[in-house]
Amino acid sequence: MKAKIAIIGKGNIGWAIKELLKDDYEIKHGDITEGLDARDIDQVKAFLVGVNAVISARPFTINKNIGTVAAEMGIGYFDLTEDVETTAFIRSIKT
């Protein structure tokens, strides 16, 4: 059984991540264009049910929500942000 990875964001980066991982993982892919508003904590929680990890391919302003929910749910989290404040926030989350 393959691990299930959620990717939030279907832009160029989200698409590329999916292409790189699709052979080795079961992918659950969502985006605002499909109604997944990652600014809404409840929508993020619902989307992440049943996954082992989440990768955020959304703008850094959304990553605090996604990282917080991932920590609460006990799943792995990864993003590509270079924003110092967001990185500090994510690193400060207690699991």
Short mmCIF file of C-alpha atoms in Angstrom, two decimals:
data_model
loop_
_atom_site.label_atom_id
_atom_site.label_comp_id
_atom_site.label_asym_id
_atom_site.label_seq_id
_atom_site.Cartn_x
_atom_site.Cartn_y
_atom_site.Cartn_z
CA MET A 1 0.00 0.00 0.00
CA LYS A 2 1.36 3.40 -0.99
CA ALA A 3 1.48 6.31 1.44
CA LYS A 4 -1.14 8.95 0.68
CA ILE A 5 0.19 12.46 0.07
CA ALA A 6 -2.03 15.53 -0.21
CA ILE A 7 -0.88 18.40 -2.39
CA ILE A 8 -2.64 21.71 -1.95
CA GLY A 9 -2.21 23.90 -5.01
CA LYS A 10 -2.54 23.04 -8.68
CA GLY A 11 -0.36 25.73 -10.22
CA ASN A 12 2.91 24.94 -11.97
CA ILE A 13 4.66 23.94 -8.73
CA GLY A 14 1.79 21.75 -7.51
CA TRP A 15 1.60 20.07 -10.91
CA ALA A 16 5.36 19.41 -10.94
CA ILE A 17 5.30 17.94 -7.43
CA LYS A 18 2.46 15.63 -8.42
CA GLU A 19 4.35 14.48 -11.51
CA LEU A 20 7.44 13.70 -9.43
CA LEU A 21 5.55 11.74 -6.75
CA LYS A 22 2.69 10.04 -8.60
CA ASP A 23 4.49 6.75 -9.26
CA ASP A 24 5.51 6.22 -5.64
CA TYR A 25 2.59 7.69 -3.67
CA GLU A 26 -1.17 7.88 -3.78
CA ILE A 27 -1.87 11.54 -4.47
CA LYS A 28 -4.81 13.62 -3.29
CA HIS A 29 -4.64 16.96 -5.10
CA GLY A 30 -6.80 20.00 -4.38
CA ASP A 31 -6.94 23.70 -5.16
CA ILE A 32 -9.05 26.83 -4.78
CA THR A 33 -10.21 26.34 -8.38
CA GLU A 34 -12.00 23.19 -7.19
CA GLY A 35 -13.47 24.77 -4.08
CA LEU A 36 -10.71 23.98 -1.56
CA ASP A 37 -10.17 27.29 0.19
CA ALA A 38 -7.07 26.73 2.35
CA ARG A 39 -7.84 29.96 4.21
CA ASP A 40 -10.68 27.99 5.81
CA ILE A 41 -9.30 25.73 8.57
CA ASP A 42 -12.34 23.44 8.43
CA GLN A 43 -11.88 22.85 4.70
CA VAL A 44 -8.20 22.04 5.22
CA LYS A 45 -9.07 19.59 8.02
CA ALA A 46 -11.65 17.85 5.84
CA PHE A 47 -9.26 17.64 2.89
CA LEU A 48 -6.46 16.12 4.97
CA VAL A 49 -8.49 13.29 6.49
CA GLY A 50 -6.85 9.97 5.65
CA VAL A 51 -3.53 11.27 4.34
CA ASN A 52 -0.04 10.62 5.70
CA ALA A 53 1.46 13.97 4.73
CA VAL A 54 0.67 17.23 3.00
CA ILE A 55 2.71 19.42 0.70
CA SER A 56 1.69 23.04 0.30
CA ALA A 57 2.15 24.48 -3.15
CA ARG A 58 0.17 27.59 -2.23
CA PRO A 59 1.41 31.10 -1.49
CA PHE A 60 3.22 31.47 1.83
CA THR A 61 0.28 33.39 3.29
CA ILE A 62 -1.73 30.15 3.37
CA ASN A 63 0.98 27.92 4.84
CA LYS A 64 0.32 28.83 8.48
CA ASN A 65 -3.17 27.33 8.23
CA ILE A 66 -2.04 24.18 6.46
CA GLY A 67 0.93 23.64 8.79
CA THR A 68 -1.18 24.15 11.89
CA VAL A 69 -3.82 21.66 10.75
CA ALA A 70 -1.17 19.11 9.76
CA ALA A 71 0.39 19.36 13.23
CA GLU A 72 -3.01 19.00 14.92
CA MET A 73 -3.76 15.92 12.83
CA GLY A 74 -0.31 14.40 13.36
CA ILE A 75 0.61 14.23 9.69
CA GLY A 76 3.79 15.25 7.89
CA TYR A 77 4.03 18.75 6.43
CA PHE A 78 6.25 20.33 3.79
CA ASP A 79 6.21 23.63 1.94
CA LEU A 80 8.59 25.55 -0.27
CA THR A 81 8.27 28.94 1.36
CA GLU A 82 11.20 31.28 1.68
CA ASP A 83 9.23 33.69 3.84
CA VAL A 84 11.14 34.07 7.11
CA GLU A 85 8.10 34.88 9.29
CA THR A 86 6.12 31.92 7.96
CA THR A 87 9.07 29.58 8.41
CA ALA A 88 9.52 30.72 12.01
CA PHE A 89 5.81 30.18 12.67
CA ILE A 90 5.83 26.67 11.20
CA ARG A 91 8.94 25.75 13.17
CA SER A 92 7.33 26.97 16.38
CA ILE A 93 4.29 24.69 16.10
CA LYS A 94 4.33 22.11 18.86
CA THR A 95 3.28 18.62 17.83
#
